[in-house]
Amino acid sequence: MSWRARRALVLLTLALGATAAGWVRGEVYQEPDAFVAEIFGTKPAPKVLWLTKDIQAQAAAILGHPPVQLRQRYWSDAHKSVWILEEIGKEELITAGFVAADGRIDHVRVLVYRESRGGEVRYPTFLKQFKNSTLAHNNTLDRDIDGIAGATLSVGAMERMARLALFFDRMSRQ
Amino acid sequence: MSPRLLLLRLLRRWHARIGFAAMLFFLMLAVTGLALNHGQALGLDGRAVHAGWLARWYGIKTEPPRRAFRSEHHVLIAANGRWLLDGRASGQTLPEPLGLIEFADNFAVASETALYLFREDGELIEKLERGALPGAPVQAIGSSVRGIVLRTASGVFTSADALSWRLLTQRSVLWSAPAELSAAQRQACEEALTPGVSVQQLLLDLHSGRFAGRYGPVFVDLLAVLLAVVSLTGAWLFLVPRLHRGRH
C-alpha cells in the first residue's frame, strides 16, 4: 500500500473515530467546568444543596418526575449561583448551565446536546427568552417561552430546568 | 331465495367469520396503536422489558455475570450494562464498575468515567463525572481512614465528601477487588441482568408485525386487507337493506 493510501486510511479511521466519539458523548458545546470558570473568572469550590423530602416533592412537581439524586452541586458567590442541570428531551439528556442572580435567570447556555433533533434550543435567539425570568405562582416561569417547531420536547426540558434552577437558587439562599 | 338475499347472507356470514377470526389481532393492533400514539405521556421511551427469551428473540448477545464486588454491607454484580446492587436491578444502562467501597454511612461505586455515591438504603446521592472527579479515567477505588480513595492516571486522591479532593500521601488503602461468582450465583442473577428491549420498540414491532420476523409485516398487510373487507361488508350490510326499504 502506498504512503498516500495509508495516510488516507489513517485519516479516515481518525475521522470515523471522532464521529463515533461525538455520537456517544453528544454534541459538547462547552464543558461544564469551563462554563463555571467563565462565569466566576476561576472555578470556585462547589457547594451542595441537599434535597430534603420537601425539596424533592417540589422538584418532582417541576420536573414531572422525581429528581434522580439526593444532592445538587452548585457554585455561588454573594450575588449569583450557577447550576448545571440535566434533563431528558425526548430520549437523551440535555446538559445546560443556568446562572441565577437575585432570583432571576441571568444567563442560560446549552452545554451538551445528545438528541438527534431539536438542537435549535442552543441558539441565543431561543435562550434569550429566559433572561430575567423569575418564578411565579406554583414554581412556574413568569412568562411563556415560545416553542420551536420540531423541538417541542427539548423546549419543554429547557423550561423545566430553568424553573428548577430558580427553585434551587431560592432554596440555597434560605 | 333472491340473489340479493343470497349475497346479503353470504356477506353477513363472511363478515362475522373474518371479524371473529381476526378479533385478537385487530385488538392487538388497536391497543399497540393507541399506546404508541401516547408513548410520550405513558413514558414508554424510558421503559424496557428484561427477559432472556426476548433478548434471544431479538438476537441481543448476553454475557453472564462473572464477578461481584462486595463490601461489608453491599454487593454489586454487573453484566450487559446493568447493575444488580443489593439484589435490585438498575433500570438504566450503566458502565462497567471498577469497585465498591463503604465510607461513613454511605457507599460508592466507581467506573472509569464516573463515581456514584449512594446512601445506605441504595438511593443515589450524586453521580460525579469528569469535572467533579480528581482525574479521569479512574483506575481503581478504595477506602482509607480519610474516606474515598481514587487511583487515576494523575495520582491517588482522597476525599471525605467527594466535593474536594487531595493527593493521598499515606498508602494504607484498602482497594476494592472483584470476587469470582460460582456457577449457581451466576445462574441466580443472570435473568435479572439480561439486557432490555425498549417498550416502545417492542410495541412498534408488534404493531408492524416485524416482531414475527420477515413474514410478520406480510401478515399485518393481510390483516389490513381483512380489516378493509370487514369495513366494506359492514357498510354494505348496513346500507343496502336501508336503501332497499327506502325504495319500497
Coordinates of N, CA and C in Angstrom, one line a residue, chain A:
Chain A
M1 N 0.8 -1.2 0.0 CA 0.0 0.0 0.0 C 0.9 1.3 0.0
S2 N 0.6 2.2 -0.9 CA 1.4 3.4 -1.0 C 1.2 4.3 0.3
W3 N 2.1 5.2 0.5 CA 2.0 6.1 1.7 C 0.8 7.0 1.7
R4 N 0.4 7.4 0.4 CA -0.8 8.2 0.3 C -2.0 7.5 0.7
A5 N -2.1 6.2 0.2 CA -3.3 5.4 0.6 C -3.3 5.1 2.1
R6 N -2.1 4.9 2.7 CA -2.0 4.6 4.1 C -2.5 5.9 4.9
R7 N -2.0 7.1 4.4 CA -2.4 8.3 5.1 C -3.9 8.5 5.0
A8 N -4.4 8.3 3.8 CA -5.9 8.4 3.7 C -6.6 7.5 4.6
L9 N -6.1 6.3 4.7 CA -6.8 5.3 5.6 C -6.7 5.7 7.1
V10 N -5.6 6.2 7.5 CA -5.4 6.7 8.9 C -6.3 7.8 9.1
L11 N -6.4 8.8 8.2 CA -7.3 10.0 8.3 C -8.7 9.6 8.4
L12 N -9.1 8.6 7.5 CA -10.5 8.1 7.5 C -10.8 7.5 8.9
T13 N -9.9 6.7 9.4 CA -10.1 6.0 10.6 C -10.3 7.0 11.8
L14 N -9.4 8.0 11.8 CA -9.5 9.1 12.8 C -10.8 9.8 12.7
A15 N -11.2 10.1 11.5 CA -12.5 10.9 11.3 C -13.6 10.0 11.8
L16 N -13.6 8.7 11.4 CA -14.7 7.9 11.9 C -14.8 7.7 13.4
G17 N -13.6 7.6 14.0 CA -13.4 7.5 15.4 C -14.0 8.8 16.1
A18 N -13.6 9.9 15.6 CA -14.0 11.2 16.2 C -15.6 11.3 16.1
T19 N -16.1 10.9 14.9 CA -17.6 11.0 14.7 C -18.3 10.1 15.7
A20 N -17.7 8.8 15.8 CA -18.3 7.9 16.8 C -18.3 8.4 18.2
A21 N -17.1 9.0 18.6 CA -17.0 9.5 19.9 C -18.0 10.6 20.2
G22 N -18.1 11.5 19.2 CA -19.1 12.6 19.3 C -20.5 12.1 19.4
W23 N -20.8 11.0 18.7 CA -22.2 10.5 18.7 C -22.5 9.9 20.1
V24 N -21.4 9.3 20.7 CA -21.6 8.6 22.0 C -21.8 9.7 23.1
R25 N -20.9 10.7 23.0 CA -20.9 11.8 24.1 C -22.0 12.8 23.8
G26 N -22.4 12.9 22.6 CA -23.3 14.0 22.2 C -22.5 15.2 21.7
E27 N -23.2 16.3 21.4 CA -22.5 17.5 20.9 C -22.2 18.3 22.1
V28 N -20.9 18.4 22.4 CA -20.4 19.2 23.5 C -20.1 20.6 23.1
Y29 N -20.9 21.6 23.5 CA -20.7 23.0 23.1 C -19.7 23.7 24.0
Q30 N -19.8 23.3 25.3 CA -18.9 23.8 26.3 C -18.8 22.9 27.4
E31 N -17.6 22.6 27.9 CA -17.5 21.7 29.1 C -18.1 22.4 30.3
P32 N -18.9 21.7 31.1 CA -19.5 22.4 32.3 C -18.5 23.1 33.2
D33 N -17.3 22.6 33.4 CA -16.2 23.2 34.1 C -15.9 24.6 33.5
A34 N -15.8 24.6 32.2 CA -15.4 25.9 31.5 C -16.5 26.9 31.7
F35 N -17.7 26.5 31.7 CA -18.9 27.4 31.8 C -18.8 28.0 33.2
V36 N -18.6 27.2 34.3 CA -18.5 27.8 35.6 C -17.3 28.7 35.7
A37 N -16.2 28.3 35.2 CA -15.0 29.2 35.2 C -15.2 30.5 34.5
E38 N -16.0 30.5 33.4 CA -16.3 31.7 32.6 C -17.2 32.6 33.4
I39 N -18.1 32.1 34.2 CA -19.0 33.0 35.0 C -18.3 33.6 36.1
F40 N -17.4 32.9 36.8 CA -16.7 33.4 38.0 C -15.3 33.9 37.8
G41 N -14.8 33.7 36.6 CA -13.4 34.0 36.4 C -12.5 32.8 36.7
T42 N -12.6 32.2 37.8 CA -12.0 30.9 38.1 C -13.1 30.0 38.7
K43 N -12.7 28.7 38.7 CA -13.7 27.8 39.2 C -13.7 27.8 40.8
P44 N -14.8 28.3 41.4 CA -14.8 28.2 42.9 C -15.1 26.8 43.4
A45 N -14.9 26.6 44.7 CA -15.2 25.3 45.3 C -16.8 25.1 45.2
P46 N -17.1 23.9 44.9 CA -18.6 23.6 44.7 C -19.3 23.6 46.1
K47 N -20.6 23.9 46.1 CA -21.4 23.7 47.3 C -22.5 22.7 46.9
V48 N -23.1 22.2 47.9 CA -24.2 21.3 47.6 C -25.5 21.7 48.3
L49 N -26.6 21.4 47.6 CA -27.9 21.6 48.1 C -28.5 20.2 48.4
W50 N -28.7 19.8 49.6 CA -29.3 18.5 49.9 C -30.8 18.6 49.6
L51 N -31.3 17.6 48.9 CA -32.7 17.7 48.6 C -33.5 17.0 49.7
T52 N -34.1 17.8 50.5 CA -34.9 17.2 51.6 C -36.2 16.7 51.0
K53 N -37.0 16.0 51.8 CA -38.3 15.5 51.3 C -39.1 16.6 50.6
D54 N -39.2 17.7 51.3 CA -40.0 18.8 50.8 C -39.4 19.3 49.5
I55 N -38.1 19.5 49.4 CA -37.5 20.0 48.2 C -37.7 19.0 47.1
Q56 N -37.5 17.7 47.4 CA -37.7 16.6 46.4 C -39.1 16.7 45.8
A57 N -40.1 16.9 46.7 CA -41.5 16.9 46.3 C -41.8 18.1 45.3
Q58 N -41.2 19.2 45.6 CA -41.4 20.4 44.8 C -40.6 20.3 43.5
A59 N -39.4 19.7 43.6 CA -38.6 19.5 42.3 C -39.3 18.5 41.4
A60 N -40.0 17.4 42.1 CA -40.7 16.4 41.3 C -41.9 17.1 40.6
A61 N -42.5 18.0 41.3 CA -43.7 18.7 40.6 C -43.2 19.6 39.4
I62 N -42.0 20.2 39.6 CA -41.5 21.0 38.4 C -41.1 20.1 37.3
L63 N -40.4 19.0 37.6 CA -39.8 18.1 36.5 C -40.9 17.2 35.9
G64 N -41.8 16.8 36.7 CA -42.8 15.8 36.3 C -42.3 14.4 36.6
H65 N -41.2 14.3 37.3 CA -40.7 13.0 37.8 C -39.8 13.3 39.0
P66 N -39.5 12.3 39.8 CA -38.6 12.6 41.0 C -37.2 13.0 40.5
P67 N -36.5 13.9 41.3 CA -35.1 14.1 40.9 C -34.3 12.9 41.1
V68 N -33.3 12.7 40.2 CA -32.6 11.5 40.2 C -31.5 11.3 41.3
Q69 N -31.1 12.5 41.9 CA -30.2 12.4 43.0 C -30.5 13.2 44.2
L70 N -29.9 12.9 45.3 CA -30.3 13.5 46.6 C -29.5 14.8 46.9
R71 N -28.5 15.0 46.2 CA -27.8 16.3 46.4 C -27.4 17.0 45.1
Q72 N -27.6 18.3 45.0 CA -27.3 19.0 43.8 C -26.1 19.9 44.0
R73 N -25.1 19.8 43.2 CA -23.9 20.6 43.3 C -24.2 22.0 42.6
Y74 N -23.6 23.0 43.2 CA -23.7 24.3 42.5 C -22.6 25.2 43.0
W75 N -22.4 26.3 42.3 CA -21.3 27.3 42.6 C -22.0 28.6 42.8
S76 N -21.5 29.4 43.8 CA -22.2 30.7 44.0 C -21.2 31.7 44.7
D77 N -21.6 32.9 44.5 CA -21.0 34.0 45.3 C -22.1 34.8 45.9
A78 N -21.9 36.0 46.4 CA -22.9 36.7 47.1 C -24.1 37.0 46.2
H79 N -23.9 37.2 44.9 CA -24.9 37.6 44.0 C -25.6 36.6 43.1
K80 N -24.7 35.7 42.7 CA -25.3 34.7 41.7 C -24.9 33.3 42.0
S81 N -25.7 32.4 41.4 CA -25.4 31.0 41.6 C -25.4 30.3 40.2
V82 N -24.6 29.3 40.0 CA -24.6 28.6 38.8 C -25.0 27.1 39.0
W83 N -25.9 26.7 38.1 CA -26.5 25.3 38.3 C -26.3 24.6 36.9
I84 N -25.6 23.5 37.0 CA -25.5 22.6 35.8 C -26.5 21.5 36.0
L85 N -27.5 21.5 35.1 CA -28.7 20.6 35.2 C -28.8 19.7 34.0
E86 N -29.4 18.6 34.2 CA -29.6 17.6 33.1 C -31.0 17.2 33.1
E87 N -31.6 17.1 31.9 CA -33.0 16.7 31.8 C -33.2 16.0 30.4
I88 N -34.0 15.0 30.4 CA -34.2 14.3 29.1 C -35.2 15.1 28.2
G89 N -34.8 15.3 26.9 CA -35.7 16.0 26.0 C -36.7 15.0 25.5
K90 N -36.3 14.1 24.5 CA -37.1 13.0 24.1 C -36.6 11.7 24.6
E91 N -35.3 11.4 24.3 CA -34.8 10.2 24.7 C -33.4 10.4 25.4
E92 N -32.8 11.5 25.2 CA -31.4 11.7 25.7 C -31.4 12.9 26.6
L93 N -30.3 12.9 27.4 CA -30.1 14.0 28.4 C -29.6 15.3 27.7
I94 N -30.2 16.4 28.1 CA -29.6 17.7 27.7 C -28.9 18.3 28.9
T95 N -27.7 18.7 28.8 CA -27.0 19.4 29.9 C -27.0 20.9 29.6
A96 N -27.4 21.6 30.6 CA -27.5 23.1 30.4 C -27.0 23.8 31.7
G97 N -26.4 24.9 31.5 CA -25.9 25.7 32.6 C -26.8 26.9 32.8
F98 N -27.2 27.2 34.0 CA -28.1 28.3 34.3 C -27.4 29.2 35.4
V99 N -27.4 30.5 35.1 CA -26.9 31.5 36.1 C -28.1 32.2 36.7
A100 N -28.3 32.1 38.0 CA -29.4 32.8 38.6 C -28.8 34.0 39.5
A101 N -29.4 35.1 39.3 CA -28.9 36.3 40.1 C -30.1 37.1 40.6
D102 N -30.1 37.3 41.9 CA -31.3 38.0 42.5 C -32.6 37.4 42.2
G103 N -32.7 36.1 42.1 CA -33.9 35.4 41.9 C -34.4 35.4 40.4
R104 N -33.5 35.8 39.5 CA -33.8 35.9 38.1 C -32.8 35.1 37.3
I105 N -33.2 34.6 36.2 CA -32.3 33.9 35.3 C -31.5 35.0 34.6
D106 N -30.2 34.9 34.8 CA -29.3 35.9 34.2 C -28.7 35.4 32.9
H107 N -28.5 34.1 32.8 CA -27.8 33.5 31.6 C -28.1 32.0 31.5
V108 N -28.3 31.6 30.3 CA -28.6 30.1 30.0 C -27.7 29.7 28.9
R109 N -27.1 28.5 29.0 CA -26.4 28.0 27.8 C -26.6 26.5 27.8
V110 N -26.8 26.0 26.6 CA -26.8 24.5 26.4 C -25.4 24.1 26.3
L111 N -25.0 23.2 27.2 CA -23.6 22.7 27.2 C -23.4 21.4 26.4
V112 N -24.3 20.5 26.6 CA -24.2 19.2 25.8 C -25.5 18.9 25.3
Y113 N -25.6 18.6 24.0 CA -26.9 18.2 23.4 C -26.8 16.8 22.8
R114 N -27.5 15.9 23.3 CA -27.4 14.5 22.8 C -28.5 14.0 21.9
E115 N -29.6 14.7 21.8 CA -30.7 14.3 21.0 C -30.3 14.4 19.5
S116 N -31.0 13.6 18.6 CA -30.7 13.7 17.2 C -31.4 14.9 16.6
R117 N -32.5 15.4 17.1 CA -33.2 16.5 16.6 C -33.5 17.5 17.7
G118 N -33.7 18.8 17.3 CA -34.1 19.8 18.3 C -33.0 20.6 18.9
G119 N -31.8 20.5 18.3 CA -30.7 21.2 18.8 C -30.8 22.7 18.7
E120 N -31.9 23.2 18.0 CA -32.1 24.7 17.9 C -32.2 25.3 19.3
V121 N -32.5 24.5 20.3 CA -32.6 25.2 21.6 C -31.3 25.8 22.1
R122 N -30.2 25.5 21.5 CA -29.0 26.1 21.9 C -28.8 27.5 21.3
Y123 N -29.6 27.9 20.4 CA -29.4 29.2 19.7 C -29.8 30.4 20.7
P124 N -29.0 31.5 20.7 CA -29.2 32.6 21.6 C -30.6 33.2 21.4
T125 N -31.1 33.1 20.1 CA -32.5 33.7 19.9 C -33.5 33.0 20.7
F126 N -33.3 31.7 21.0 CA -34.3 31.0 21.8 C -34.0 31.2 23.3
L127 N -32.7 31.1 23.6 CA -32.3 31.2 25.0 C -32.5 32.6 25.7
K128 N -32.5 33.6 24.8 CA -32.6 35.0 25.4 C -34.0 35.2 26.0
Q129 N -35.0 34.3 25.7 CA -36.3 34.4 26.2 C -36.3 34.2 27.8
F130 N -35.3 33.5 28.2 CA -35.2 33.1 29.7 C -34.7 34.3 30.5
K131 N -34.0 35.2 29.8 CA -33.3 36.3 30.5 C -34.3 37.1 31.4
N132 N -33.9 37.2 32.7 CA -34.7 38.0 33.7 C -36.0 37.3 34.1
S133 N -36.2 36.1 33.6 CA -37.4 35.4 34.1 C -37.3 35.0 35.5
T134 N -38.4 35.0 36.2 CA -38.5 34.7 37.7 C -39.5 33.6 37.9
L135 N -39.5 33.1 39.1 CA -40.5 32.1 39.4 C -41.8 32.8 39.8
A136 N -42.9 32.4 39.2 CA -44.2 32.9 39.6 C -44.9 31.9 40.5
H137 N -46.2 32.0 40.5 CA -47.0 31.1 41.3 C -46.8 29.6 40.9
N138 N -46.8 28.7 41.9 CA -46.6 27.3 41.6 C -45.3 26.9 40.9
N139 N -44.3 27.7 41.2 CA -43.0 27.4 40.6 C -43.0 27.4 39.1
T140 N -43.8 28.2 38.5 CA -43.8 28.3 37.0 C -43.1 29.6 36.6
L141 N -42.7 29.7 35.4 CA -42.0 30.9 35.0 C -43.0 32.1 34.8
D142 N -42.5 33.3 35.0 CA -43.4 34.4 34.9 C -43.8 34.8 33.5
R143 N -43.3 34.0 32.6 CA -43.6 34.3 31.1 C -43.7 33.0 30.3
D144 N -44.3 33.1 29.2 CA -44.4 32.0 28.3 C -43.2 31.9 27.4
I145 N -42.6 30.7 27.2 CA -41.5 30.5 26.4 C -42.0 30.0 25.0
D146 N -41.6 30.8 24.0 CA -42.1 30.4 22.6 C -41.4 29.1 22.2
G147 N -42.2 28.2 21.6 CA -41.6 26.9 21.2 C -40.8 27.0 19.9
I148 N -40.2 25.9 19.5 CA -39.5 25.8 18.2 C -40.1 24.5 17.6
A149 N -40.6 24.7 16.3 CA -41.1 23.6 15.6 C -40.1 22.5 15.5
G150 N -40.5 21.3 15.8 CA -39.7 20.1 15.8 C -38.8 19.9 17.0
A151 N -38.9 20.9 17.9 CA -38.0 20.8 19.1 C -38.9 21.0 20.4
T152 N -40.2 20.6 20.3 CA -41.1 20.8 21.4 C -40.6 20.2 22.7
L153 N -40.1 19.0 22.7 CA -39.7 18.3 23.9 C -38.5 18.9 24.5
S154 N -37.5 19.3 23.6 CA -36.3 19.9 24.1 C -36.6 21.3 24.7
V155 N -37.6 22.0 24.1 CA -38.0 23.3 24.7 C -38.6 23.1 26.1
G156 N -39.5 22.0 26.2 CA -40.1 21.7 27.5 C -39.0 21.4 28.5
A157 N -38.0 20.6 28.1 CA -36.9 20.3 29.1 C -36.2 21.5 29.5
M158 N -35.9 22.4 28.6 CA -35.2 23.7 28.9 C -36.0 24.5 29.9
E159 N -37.3 24.6 29.7 CA -38.2 25.3 30.6 C -38.2 24.7 32.0
R160 N -38.3 23.4 32.0 CA -38.3 22.7 33.4 C -37.0 23.0 34.1
M161 N -35.9 22.9 33.4 CA -34.6 23.1 34.0 C -34.5 24.6 34.5
A162 N -35.0 25.5 33.7 CA -34.9 26.9 34.2 C -35.7 27.1 35.5
R163 N -36.9 26.5 35.5 CA -37.7 26.6 36.8 C -37.0 25.9 37.9
L164 N -36.4 24.8 37.7 CA -35.7 24.1 38.7 C -34.4 24.9 39.2
A165 N -33.7 25.5 38.3 CA -32.6 26.3 38.7 C -33.0 27.5 39.6
L166 N -34.1 28.1 39.2 CA -34.6 29.2 40.1 C -35.1 28.7 41.4
F167 N -35.7 27.6 41.4 CA -36.2 27.0 42.7 C -35.0 26.6 43.6
F168 N -34.0 25.9 43.0 CA -32.9 25.5 43.7 C -32.1 26.8 44.3
D169 N -32.1 27.8 43.4 CA -31.4 29.0 43.9 C -32.1 29.6 45.1
R170 N -33.4 29.6 45.0 CA -34.2 30.1 46.2 C -33.9 29.3 47.4
M171 N -33.9 28.0 47.3 CA -33.7 27.1 48.4 C -32.3 27.2 49.0
S172 N -31.4 27.4 48.1 CA -30.0 27.5 48.6 C -29.7 28.8 49.4
R173 N -30.6 29.8 49.2 CA -30.4 31.1 49.9 C -31.2 31.2 51.2
Q174 N -32.0 30.1 51.5 CA -32.8 30.2 52.7 C -32.0 29.8 53.9

